Tab-separated table of C-alpha atoms in Angstrom:
chain	number	residue	atom	x	y	z
A	140	MET	CA	190.605	79.633	-1.103
A	141	GLN	CA	193.226	79.832	-3.846
A	142	LEU	CA	195.065	76.751	-4.817
A	143	TYR	CA	196.097	77.705	-8.305
A	144	ASN	CA	198.306	80.307	-10.447
A	145	THR	CA	196.049	83.252	-11.620
A	146	LEU	CA	198.837	84.941	-13.644
A	147	SER	CA	200.497	84.404	-16.588
A	148	ALA	CA	204.536	83.928	-16.976
A	149	GLU	CA	204.339	87.193	-18.751
A	150	GLU	CA	202.118	88.723	-16.431
A	151	ARG	CA	204.453	87.616	-13.583
A	152	ALA	CA	207.535	88.899	-15.255
A	153	GLU	CA	206.437	92.316	-15.361
A	154	LEU	CA	205.406	92.580	-11.843
A	155	ILE	CA	209.100	91.288	-10.944
A	156	ASP	CA	210.465	93.705	-12.773
A	157	GLN	CA	208.252	96.500	-11.471
A	158	ALA	CA	209.029	95.489	-7.921
A	159	GLY	CA	212.373	95.352	-8.442
A	160	LYS	CA	213.231	93.275	-5.327
A	161	GLN	CA	216.280	90.821	-5.600
A	162	ARG	CA	215.057	87.239	-5.671
A	163	LEU	CA	217.168	84.297	-4.647
A	164	THR	CA	216.838	80.730	-6.223
A	165	LEU	CA	217.560	77.672	-4.396
A	166	SER	CA	216.420	74.091	-4.354
A	167	PHE	CA	215.914	71.265	-1.387
A	168	TYR	CA	214.727	67.545	-1.149
A	169	ALA	CA	213.949	65.919	1.831
A	170	TYR	CA	212.910	62.281	2.208
A	171	ALA	CA	209.878	60.916	4.562
A	172	LYS	CA	206.799	59.470	5.036
A	173	ILE	CA	204.143	61.923	4.130
A	174	GLU	CA	200.497	60.193	4.927
A	175	ASN	CA	198.848	62.794	3.027
A	176	PRO	CA	200.671	64.238	0.172
A	177	LYS	CA	197.288	66.329	-1.291
A	178	GLU	CA	196.887	67.663	2.189
A	179	PHE	CA	200.665	68.709	2.348
A	180	ARG	CA	200.757	69.928	-1.000
A	181	ASP	CA	197.630	72.719	-0.108
A	182	ALA	CA	199.162	73.463	2.968
A	183	LEU	CA	202.495	74.368	1.461
A	184	PHE	CA	200.845	76.693	-1.750
A	185	LEU	CA	198.563	78.638	1.106
A	186	ALA	CA	201.729	79.154	2.933
A	187	TRP	CA	204.068	79.833	0.075
A	188	ASN	CA	201.822	82.124	-2.362
A	189	PRO	CA	201.469	84.991	-0.174
A	190	LEU	CA	205.592	85.126	0.167
A	191	GLU	CA	205.715	85.310	-3.776
A	192	VAL	CA	207.697	81.764	-4.011
A	193	LEU	CA	207.788	80.533	-7.622
A	194	GLY	CA	209.069	77.333	-8.516
A	195	ARG	CA	208.657	73.485	-9.649
A	196	ILE	CA	207.646	71.274	-6.611
A	197	TYR	CA	206.890	67.435	-6.389
A	198	VAL	CA	205.362	66.186	-3.094
A	199	ALA	CA	204.704	62.263	-2.598
A	200	GLN	CA	204.669	59.597	0.069
A	201	GLU	CA	208.270	59.279	-0.135
A	202	GLY	CA	208.835	63.386	0.585
A	203	ILE	CA	209.522	66.486	-1.463
A	204	ASN	CA	211.634	67.950	-4.030
A	205	ALA	CA	211.739	71.749	-4.697
A	206	GLN	CA	213.313	73.870	-6.800
A	207	LEU	CA	212.282	77.627	-6.714
A	208	SER	CA	212.632	81.048	-6.155
A	209	LEU	CA	211.752	84.214	-3.962
A	210	PRO	CA	212.239	87.332	-2.856
A	211	ALA	CA	215.500	87.715	-0.514
A	212	ASP	CA	213.360	89.832	1.960
A	213	ASN	CA	210.967	86.867	2.408
A	214	PHE	CA	213.873	83.894	2.717
A	215	TYR	CA	213.229	83.849	6.649
A	216	ALA	CA	209.880	83.687	6.623
A	217	PHE	CA	209.605	81.310	3.853
A	218	LYS	CA	212.250	79.221	6.175
A	219	ASP	CA	209.626	79.330	9.178
A	220	THR	CA	207.193	77.746	6.838
A	221	LEU	CA	209.590	74.803	6.507
A	222	ASP	CA	210.362	74.461	9.800
A	223	GLU	CA	206.604	73.736	10.765
A	224	TYR	CA	207.515	70.201	9.862
A	225	GLN	CA	209.703	68.054	11.865
A	226	PHE	CA	211.418	66.291	8.853
A	227	MET	CA	212.138	69.927	7.264
A	228	LYS	CA	213.310	71.705	10.439
A	229	ASP	CA	216.772	73.003	9.536
A	230	MET	CA	217.320	71.359	6.475
A	231	ARG	CA	219.853	72.282	4.391
A	232	LEU	CA	218.851	74.850	1.683
A	233	ASN	CA	220.729	74.616	-1.750
A	234	VAL	CA	221.402	78.589	-3.024
A	235	ALA	CA	221.933	78.615	-6.515
A	236	VAL	CA	225.823	80.120	-7.537
A	237	GLU	CA	223.826	82.754	-9.868
A	238	HIS	CA	220.605	84.229	-9.414
A	239	ASP	CA	218.052	85.262	-12.150
A	240	ASP	CA	214.810	87.281	-10.918
A	241	HIS	CA	213.325	85.510	-13.503
A	242	SER	CA	214.444	81.780	-13.022
A	243	PHE	CA	210.557	80.696	-12.563
A	244	LEU	CA	207.411	82.270	-13.237
A	245	LYS	CA	204.941	80.430	-11.856
A	246	LEU	CA	204.625	78.153	-8.308
A	247	THR	CA	203.769	74.652	-9.222
A	248	ILE	CA	203.561	72.166	-6.721
A	249	LYS	CA	202.767	68.592	-7.964
A	250	VAL	CA	201.633	65.492	-5.885
A	251	ARG	CA	203.541	62.529	-7.603
A	252	ASP	CA	204.054	58.721	-6.744
A	253	LYS	CA	207.710	59.412	-6.168
A	254	ILE	CA	209.949	62.582	-6.086
A	255	VAL	CA	212.633	60.860	-8.011
A	256	ALA	CA	210.987	58.282	-10.369
A	257	ASP	CA	213.250	55.300	-10.296
A	258	GLY	CA	211.094	52.333	-11.915
A	259	LEU	CA	211.872	50.376	-8.735
A	260	ASN	CA	208.993	47.951	-7.175
A	261	ASP	CA	210.604	46.419	-3.683
A	262	ALA	CA	209.114	46.604	-0.573
A	263	THR	CA	212.141	45.275	0.936
A	264	PHE	CA	213.811	48.670	-0.340
A	265	ASP	CA	214.835	51.242	2.528
A	266	VAL	CA	215.194	54.579	0.576
A	267	THR	CA	216.646	56.192	4.021
A	268	ASN	CA	219.451	53.886	4.155
A	269	ILE	CA	221.589	56.068	2.899
A	270	GLY	CA	225.382	56.105	2.292
A	271	VAL	CA	228.217	58.187	3.655
A	272	HIS	CA	227.652	61.728	2.933
A	273	LEU	CA	230.636	63.775	1.931
A	274	LYS	CA	231.700	67.165	2.118
A	275	ALA	CA	233.484	69.234	-0.911
A	276	LYS	CA	237.177	68.629	0.836
A	277	ASP	CA	236.257	65.110	1.846
A	278	PHE	CA	235.289	64.682	-1.968
A	279	ASN	CA	238.369	65.954	-3.162
A	280	GLN	CA	240.423	63.631	-1.164
A	281	ILE	CA	238.534	60.533	-2.065
A	282	LEU	CA	238.531	61.275	-5.597
A	283	GLU	CA	242.390	61.315	-5.258
A	284	ASP	CA	242.077	57.425	-4.035
A	285	PRO	CA	242.816	55.070	-6.833
A	286	ASN	CA	240.468	52.549	-5.104
A	287	THR	CA	237.648	55.030	-5.985
A	288	ILE	CA	234.898	54.581	-8.862
A	289	VAL	CA	233.176	58.153	-9.345
A	290	VAL	CA	230.003	57.986	-10.740
A	291	ASP	CA	227.680	61.193	-12.296
A	292	PHE	CA	223.679	60.127	-11.810
A	293	ARG	CA	222.769	62.767	-13.723
A	294	ASN	CA	221.346	62.756	-17.441
A	295	HIS	CA	223.664	62.744	-20.695
A	296	TYR	CA	222.517	66.119	-21.467
A	297	GLU	CA	223.593	67.511	-17.986
A	298	SER	CA	226.931	65.603	-17.746
A	299	GLU	CA	227.756	66.859	-21.512
A	300	ILE	CA	228.380	70.248	-20.610
A	301	GLY	CA	230.101	69.516	-17.068
A	302	HIS	CA	231.160	66.810	-14.950
A	303	PHE	CA	234.006	65.488	-12.231
A	304	LYS	CA	236.989	64.651	-14.023
A	305	GLY	CA	237.376	60.689	-14.464
A	306	ALA	CA	233.382	60.244	-13.588
A	307	ILE	CA	231.346	57.608	-15.280
A	308	THR	CA	228.727	59.536	-16.710
A	309	PRO	CA	226.062	57.063	-18.544
A	310	ASP	CA	224.233	57.815	-21.662
A	311	VAL	CA	220.865	57.663	-20.279
A	312	GLU	CA	217.921	60.433	-20.661
A	313	THR	CA	216.075	59.184	-17.170
A	314	PHE	CA	217.711	58.279	-13.447
A	315	ARG	CA	215.547	55.233	-13.900
A	316	GLU	CA	217.925	54.202	-17.021
A	317	SER	CA	221.010	54.217	-15.054
A	318	LEU	CA	220.609	52.301	-11.795
A	319	PRO	CA	220.796	49.019	-13.774
A	320	ILE	CA	223.161	49.974	-15.967
A	321	ILE	CA	225.991	50.955	-12.995
A	322	ASN	CA	224.497	48.117	-10.862
A	323	GLU	CA	225.646	45.704	-13.988
A	324	GLN	CA	228.675	47.736	-14.787
A	325	LEU	CA	230.189	47.559	-11.382
A	326	LYS	CA	228.930	44.277	-9.822
A	327	ASP	CA	232.495	42.755	-9.648
A	328	PHE	CA	233.533	45.391	-7.236
A	329	LYS	CA	230.826	45.412	-4.382
A	330	GLU	CA	233.124	44.618	-1.713
A	331	ASP	CA	236.564	46.262	-2.721
A	332	LYS	CA	236.005	49.662	-4.465
A	333	ASN	CA	234.645	52.921	-2.923
A	334	LEU	CA	231.502	53.989	-5.283
A	335	VAL	CA	231.165	57.872	-5.033
A	336	MET	CA	228.211	59.420	-6.687
A	337	TYR	CA	226.883	62.788	-7.079
A	338	CYS	CA	224.322	64.807	-8.687
A	339	THR	CA	222.742	68.052	-9.014
A	340	GLY	CA	221.499	68.917	-5.349
A	341	GLY	CA	221.733	65.419	-4.025
A	342	ILE	CA	218.209	64.054	-4.431
A	343	ARG	CA	219.154	61.160	-6.911
A	344	CYS	CA	222.046	60.635	-5.014
A	345	GLU	CA	220.453	59.955	-1.913
A	346	LYS	CA	218.456	57.469	-3.543
A	347	ALA	CA	221.036	55.981	-5.635
A	348	SER	CA	223.306	55.226	-2.590
A	349	ALA	CA	220.461	53.465	-0.700
A	350	TYR	CA	219.747	51.299	-3.927
A	351	PHE	CA	223.522	50.373	-4.530
A	352	LYS	CA	223.659	49.568	-0.183
A	353	HIS	CA	220.514	47.548	-1.114
A	354	GLN	CA	222.559	45.575	-3.387
A	355	GLY	CA	225.415	44.437	-1.689
A	356	PHE	CA	227.882	47.260	-2.277
A	357	LYS	CA	229.910	47.897	1.025
A	358	ASN	CA	231.793	51.597	0.651
A	359	VAL	CA	228.801	53.770	-0.579
A	360	PHE	CA	229.386	57.450	-0.506
A	361	GLN	CA	227.491	60.295	-2.268
A	362	LEU	CA	228.311	64.397	-2.521
A	363	GLU	CA	226.507	65.884	-0.019
A	364	GLY	CA	224.114	68.596	-1.762
A	365	GLY	CA	225.484	67.643	-4.762
A	366	ILE	CA	227.237	69.909	-7.310
A	367	ILE	CA	225.471	72.922	-6.052
A	368	ASN	CA	226.687	73.231	-2.659
A	369	TYR	CA	230.109	71.759	-3.827
A	370	ALA	CA	230.349	74.897	-6.014
A	371	LYS	CA	229.520	76.843	-3.061
A	372	GLN	CA	232.419	75.308	-0.579
A	373	ILE	CA	235.249	74.911	-2.645
A	374	LYS	CA	234.563	79.104	-3.165
A	375	GLU	CA	234.150	79.540	0.366
A	376	GLU	CA	237.463	77.397	1.168
A	377	ASN	CA	239.332	78.065	-1.943
A	378	LEU	CA	239.832	74.961	-2.687
A	379	GLU	CA	240.476	73.140	-6.227
A	380	SER	CA	237.724	72.270	-8.680
A	381	LYS	CA	237.749	68.374	-9.416
A	382	PHE	CA	234.384	69.451	-11.387
A	383	ILE	CA	234.633	71.199	-14.977
A	384	GLY	CA	232.569	73.103	-16.865
A	385	LYS	CA	228.576	74.045	-16.303
A	386	ASN	CA	225.826	72.657	-13.722
A	387	PHE	CA	222.717	71.930	-15.812
A	388	VAL	CA	219.862	73.238	-13.972
A	389	PHE	CA	216.174	72.905	-14.366
A	390	ASP	CA	214.900	76.631	-14.290
A	391	HIS	CA	214.959	78.827	-17.667
A	392	ARG	CA	218.951	79.436	-17.303
A	393	LEU	CA	219.629	75.845	-17.992
A	394	GLY	CA	223.025	76.410	-16.267
A	395	GLU	CA	225.226	78.171	-13.861
A	396	ARG	CA	228.974	77.894	-14.865
A	397	ILE	CA	231.401	76.359	-12.070
A	398	THR	CA	234.657	76.590	-13.840
A	399	ASP	CA	235.405	78.577	-17.101
A	400	ASP	CA	236.306	75.238	-19.035
A	401	ILE	CA	234.091	75.129	-21.829
A	402	VAL	CA	233.985	70.858	-22.196
A	403	SER	CA	230.916	70.826	-24.938
A	404	GLN	CA	230.256	71.912	-28.342
A	405	CYS	CA	227.319	73.493	-30.542
A	406	HIS	CA	225.695	70.570	-31.893
A	407	GLN	CA	225.352	72.239	-35.331
A	408	CYS	CA	228.563	73.659	-35.961
A	409	GLY	CA	230.922	71.916	-33.492
A	410	ASN	CA	232.890	75.222	-32.160
A	411	PRO	CA	233.409	75.378	-28.394
A	412	CYS	CA	229.650	75.913	-26.475
A	413	ASP	CA	227.809	74.878	-22.994
A	414	ASN	CA	224.834	77.027	-24.141
A	415	HIS	CA	221.371	74.893	-23.856
A	416	THR	CA	218.313	75.987	-25.951
A	417	ASN	CA	214.797	74.528	-26.963
A	418	CYS	CA	213.806	74.236	-30.561
A	419	GLU	CA	211.560	77.217	-31.314
A	420	ASN	CA	209.004	74.730	-32.688
A	421	GLU	CA	206.722	73.983	-29.896
A	422	GLY	CA	205.937	70.534	-32.104
A	423	CYS	CA	209.802	69.453	-31.742
A	424	HIS	CA	211.124	71.622	-28.527
A	425	LEU	CA	214.089	69.592	-29.144
A	426	LEU	CA	216.615	70.586	-25.986
A	427	PHE	CA	220.507	71.008	-27.423
A	428	ILE	CA	223.382	73.166	-27.476
A	429	GLN	CA	223.675	76.217	-29.835
A	430	CYS	CA	226.239	78.866	-29.704
A	431	ASP	CA	225.181	82.223	-30.466
A	432	SER	CA	225.860	82.590	-34.128
A	433	CYS	CA	223.411	79.417	-35.087
A	434	LYS	CA	221.005	80.456	-32.528
A	435	ALA	CA	220.935	83.803	-34.527
A	436	ALA	CA	220.943	82.149	-38.269
A	437	MET	CA	218.715	79.350	-37.080
A	438	GLU	CA	216.008	81.127	-35.083
A	439	ASN	CA	216.292	78.895	-32.022
A	440	CYS	CA	215.289	75.959	-34.445
A	441	CYS	CA	217.380	72.638	-34.396
A	442	CYS	CA	216.943	72.054	-37.933
A	443	ALA	CA	216.161	73.776	-41.404
A	444	GLU	CA	212.680	71.766	-41.346
A	445	CYS	CA	211.669	73.244	-37.946
A	446	GLN	CA	212.461	76.902	-38.947
A	447	GLU	CA	210.200	76.905	-42.196
A	448	ILE	CA	207.562	75.446	-39.442
A	449	ILE	CA	207.717	78.186	-37.361
A	450	HIS	CA	206.804	81.010	-40.005
A	451	MET	CA	203.898	79.223	-40.560
A	452	SER	CA	200.630	80.260	-39.326
A	453	LEU	CA	199.581	79.243	-35.842
A	454	VAL	CA	196.560	77.095	-37.059
A	455	ASP	CA	199.001	75.013	-39.820
A	456	GLN	CA	201.390	74.424	-36.958
A	457	VAL	CA	198.974	73.042	-34.600
A	458	LYS	CA	197.524	70.718	-37.634
A	459	LEU	CA	201.300	69.456	-37.829
A	460	ARG	CA	201.191	68.249	-34.424
A	461	ARG	CA	197.981	66.945	-33.996
A	462	GLY	CA	197.831	63.019	-33.375
A	463	ILE	CA	201.772	63.090	-32.104
A	464	LYS	CA	201.475	62.106	-28.689
A	465	ASN	CA	203.198	64.585	-26.060
A	466	GLY	CA	206.052	63.325	-23.867
A	467	ASN	CA	209.456	62.186	-25.021
A	468	LYS	CA	208.292	61.451	-28.460
A	469	ILE	CA	207.991	65.543	-28.761
A	470	PHE	CA	210.114	66.926	-25.665
A	471	ARG	CA	213.054	65.267	-26.493
A	472	LYS	CA	216.165	66.053	-23.795
A	473	GLY	CA	219.197	66.315	-26.620
A	474	LYS	CA	218.784	62.434	-28.806
A	475	SER	CA	218.275	63.568	-32.321
A	476	ASP	CA	220.338	62.639	-35.340
A	477	LYS	CA	219.737	65.925	-36.518
A	478	LEU	CA	222.361	66.825	-33.856
A	479	VAL	CA	225.753	66.654	-35.591
A	480	TYR	CA	228.005	67.393	-32.734
A	481	LYS	CA	226.176	65.789	-29.831
A	482	HIS	CA	228.764	63.842	-27.436
A	483	SER	CA	227.404	61.421	-24.855
A	484	GLY	CA	228.871	58.646	-22.688
A	485	GLU	CA	232.167	58.673	-22.390
A	486	LEU	CA	233.188	62.298	-22.299
A	487	SER	CA	236.642	64.037	-22.111
A	488	ASP	CA	238.356	66.031	-19.549
A	489	VAL	CA	240.045	68.214	-21.377
A	490	ALA	CA	238.265	71.526	-22.131
A	491	LEU	CA	237.986	72.693	-25.733
A	492	SER	CA	238.115	76.338	-25.245
A	493	THR	CA	237.489	79.177	-22.101
A	494	PHE	CA	234.765	81.096	-20.944
A	495	LYS	CA	235.170	84.485	-22.211
A	496	ASN	CA	233.860	86.797	-19.555
A	497	PRO	CA	233.585	84.733	-16.404
A	498	THR	CA	231.551	87.532	-14.606
A	499	ALA	CA	228.657	88.121	-16.969
A	500	ILE	CA	225.447	86.372	-16.328
A	501	ARG	CA	223.621	85.602	-19.795
A	502	GLN	CA	220.322	87.417	-19.145
A	503	LYS	CA	217.758	89.007	-21.167
A	504	ILE	CA	217.903	92.608	-21.356
A	505	LYS	CA	215.316	94.030	-19.038
A	506	ILE	CA	213.108	96.282	-20.716
A	507	LYS	CA	210.713	98.778	-18.841
A	508	LYS	CA	207.619	98.267	-20.279
A	509	THR	CA	203.833	97.884	-18.888
A	510	LEU	CA	201.144	95.496	-20.144
A	511	ILE	CA	198.524	97.177	-22.393
A	512	GLY	CA	196.552	94.458	-23.933
A	513	LYS	CA	196.458	90.909	-26.199
A	514	ALA	CA	196.570	90.390	-29.896
A	515	GLU	CA	192.875	89.334	-31.042
A	516	HIS	CA	193.131	89.607	-34.741
A	517	TYR	CA	196.038	90.075	-37.483
A	518	TYR	CA	194.336	90.763	-40.984
A	519	THR	CA	196.971	89.425	-43.440
A	520	LYS	CA	196.500	91.143	-46.795
A	521	ALA	CA	196.413	94.668	-44.934
A	522	SER	CA	199.153	93.484	-42.698
A	523	VAL	CA	197.139	95.361	-39.948
A	524	GLY	CA	196.579	93.899	-36.128
A	525	LEU	CA	193.756	93.780	-34.115
A	526	PHE	CA	194.279	94.291	-30.326
A	527	ILE	CA	192.581	94.651	-26.896
A	528	ILE	CA	192.943	97.140	-24.737
A	529	GLU	CA	193.083	95.791	-21.095
A	530	ASN	CA	195.176	97.799	-18.951
A	531	LYS	CA	195.698	101.920	-18.945
A	532	GLU	CA	195.931	103.828	-22.249
A	533	LEU	CA	197.538	103.708	-25.460
A	534	THR	CA	198.522	106.929	-27.137
A	535	ILE	CA	199.987	108.176	-30.863
A	536	GLY	CA	203.712	108.745	-30.231
A	537	ASP	CA	203.752	105.763	-27.792
A	538	LYS	CA	206.723	103.102	-28.356
A	539	ILE	CA	205.180	99.977	-28.135
A	540	LEU	CA	206.405	96.153	-27.786
A	541	ILE	CA	204.709	93.482	-29.328
A	542	SER	CA	205.744	90.017	-27.994
A	543	GLY	CA	205.178	86.253	-27.787
A	544	PRO	CA	206.574	83.066	-28.038
A	545	THR	CA	206.911	82.732	-31.741
A	546	THR	CA	206.687	86.516	-32.926
A	547	GLY	CA	209.606	87.118	-30.443
A	548	ASN	CA	210.031	90.932	-29.548
A	549	GLU	CA	209.315	93.269	-31.884
A	550	GLU	CA	209.343	97.401	-31.249
A	551	LEU	CA	207.386	100.014	-33.024
A	552	LEU	CA	206.589	103.396	-32.821
A	553	LEU	CA	202.791	104.189	-32.903
A	554	GLU	CA	201.989	106.978	-35.571
A	555	LYS	CA	198.564	105.822	-36.615
A	556	MET	CA	195.633	103.906	-34.768
A	557	PHE	CA	192.205	103.207	-35.710
A	558	VAL	CA	189.753	102.919	-32.115
A	559	ASN	CA	186.643	100.923	-32.122
A	560	GLY	CA	186.463	101.529	-36.159
A	561	ALA	CA	187.547	105.319	-36.269
A	562	GLU	CA	190.824	107.196	-36.417
A	563	ASN	CA	191.674	108.485	-32.830
A	564	THR	CA	194.832	109.543	-30.652
A	565	LEU	CA	193.641	107.773	-27.580
A	566	ALA	CA	192.908	104.321	-26.774
A	567	LYS	CA	191.260	103.303	-23.160
A	568	LEU	CA	190.471	100.196	-20.992
A	569	GLY	CA	188.137	97.900	-23.243
A	570	ASP	CA	188.857	99.828	-26.529
A	571	LYS	CA	189.686	97.526	-29.644
A	572	VAL	CA	192.590	98.985	-31.675
A	573	THR	CA	193.927	98.561	-35.156
A	574	PHE	CA	197.028	99.216	-36.868
A	575	ALA	CA	199.300	98.859	-38.954
A	576	VAL	CA	202.003	96.075	-38.145
A	577	PRO	CA	204.978	94.980	-40.480
A	578	PHE	CA	205.467	91.635	-39.300
A	579	ARG	CA	202.945	88.234	-38.595
A	580	ILE	CA	201.265	88.496	-35.256
A	581	ARG	CA	199.738	85.681	-33.195
A	582	LEU	CA	196.584	85.503	-31.105
A	583	SER	CA	199.198	84.495	-28.122
A	584	ASP	CA	201.188	87.845	-28.359
A	585	LYS	CA	200.805	90.864	-25.606
A	586	LEU	CA	200.976	94.308	-26.141
A	587	TYR	CA	203.237	96.756	-24.302
A	588	LYS	CA	204.237	100.361	-23.649
A	589	LEU	CA	207.392	101.145	-23.326
A	590	ASP	CA	208.481	103.561	-20.658
A	591	ASN	CA	210.995	106.430	-22.313
């Protein structure tokens, strides 16, 4: 009984490209009492793996939180698997504004203590006693009421690239930080103000609305389905968007555009920009906003120090990381003194620029390629790479691609090679192949043959 992934991200991406099927990206959540989360998790994996579902899913005794993608052809079969559980039957599914076949490349279902970490330890808190759900039209109307306070329950790196006009945007890195901050900030308005909240897909607001009702707030409202559902409704109903900019999403796209307004800046040069990237240095991996010019000049790095590190050998990079604890100490979410133009907390509602090509989605150019093998060694002095052929054949004259997280994507025309130590024109499954490579390769690199 298979309960785990057997393919790497690169291999999965290759299969997706070869299949040529449109994939849907969607998210959903449900608060419910799940007696045995581990058993529930395994049942979901067995049901979804054959349907080619990929994504990041958390389950806990309090419910389920899922962001995933699947072939459009399998949508109704997938929905049938949800309807088998009463608490997920006919549940709202938030379909993404923009779709990307590579939004997720693994199916990961994890059991957690809670589906949304809140830092609360209060047995009297009822997470199902929620506020009033508002659809886009009603949400727009209540925002016009001077008696309304609207709060963004996302984190600083999310709100920086897009938010509702006039919203309180807490300068926090986690949801749990925002609850006591907002409770203290609004303690004098429990009786007479409309407390209106929103988040990406609704799951954080669902818990926050219950929390603030528990704290004594009388008029608590939340945006139904979050920003994702709001964007869909304003388009379908031709409504004015009170949201400006991009909505941060937790897949490799890191954002989908709601309006053409750019409200943030490149953290390195200050030019208008709202594209997030992660620092190429695996020992840093800082999430920050970087324009295309800085991306090219800095090689996806957040600073000159990290840029130097990525050109070190993999062994030396690992040595530098040794002894450093993982988590927020390494994988920070946009908080660093290296980011000169970082803004968080109180954010402006004024656009800095306008997106020039609103119909284009930033996607990687898809190259038709076939995975042939993997890197085994690199002979530095001779500038020669050693590869093992694990699939099909390699022939003199083939166009090849060497690809890896540090190496990037490097194309070559294969003019000469040695197969198992002797010069040859053909390499087959299981052969060891060496040929000249004018750049350093790593053991994580893959060897692809490009289709003509």
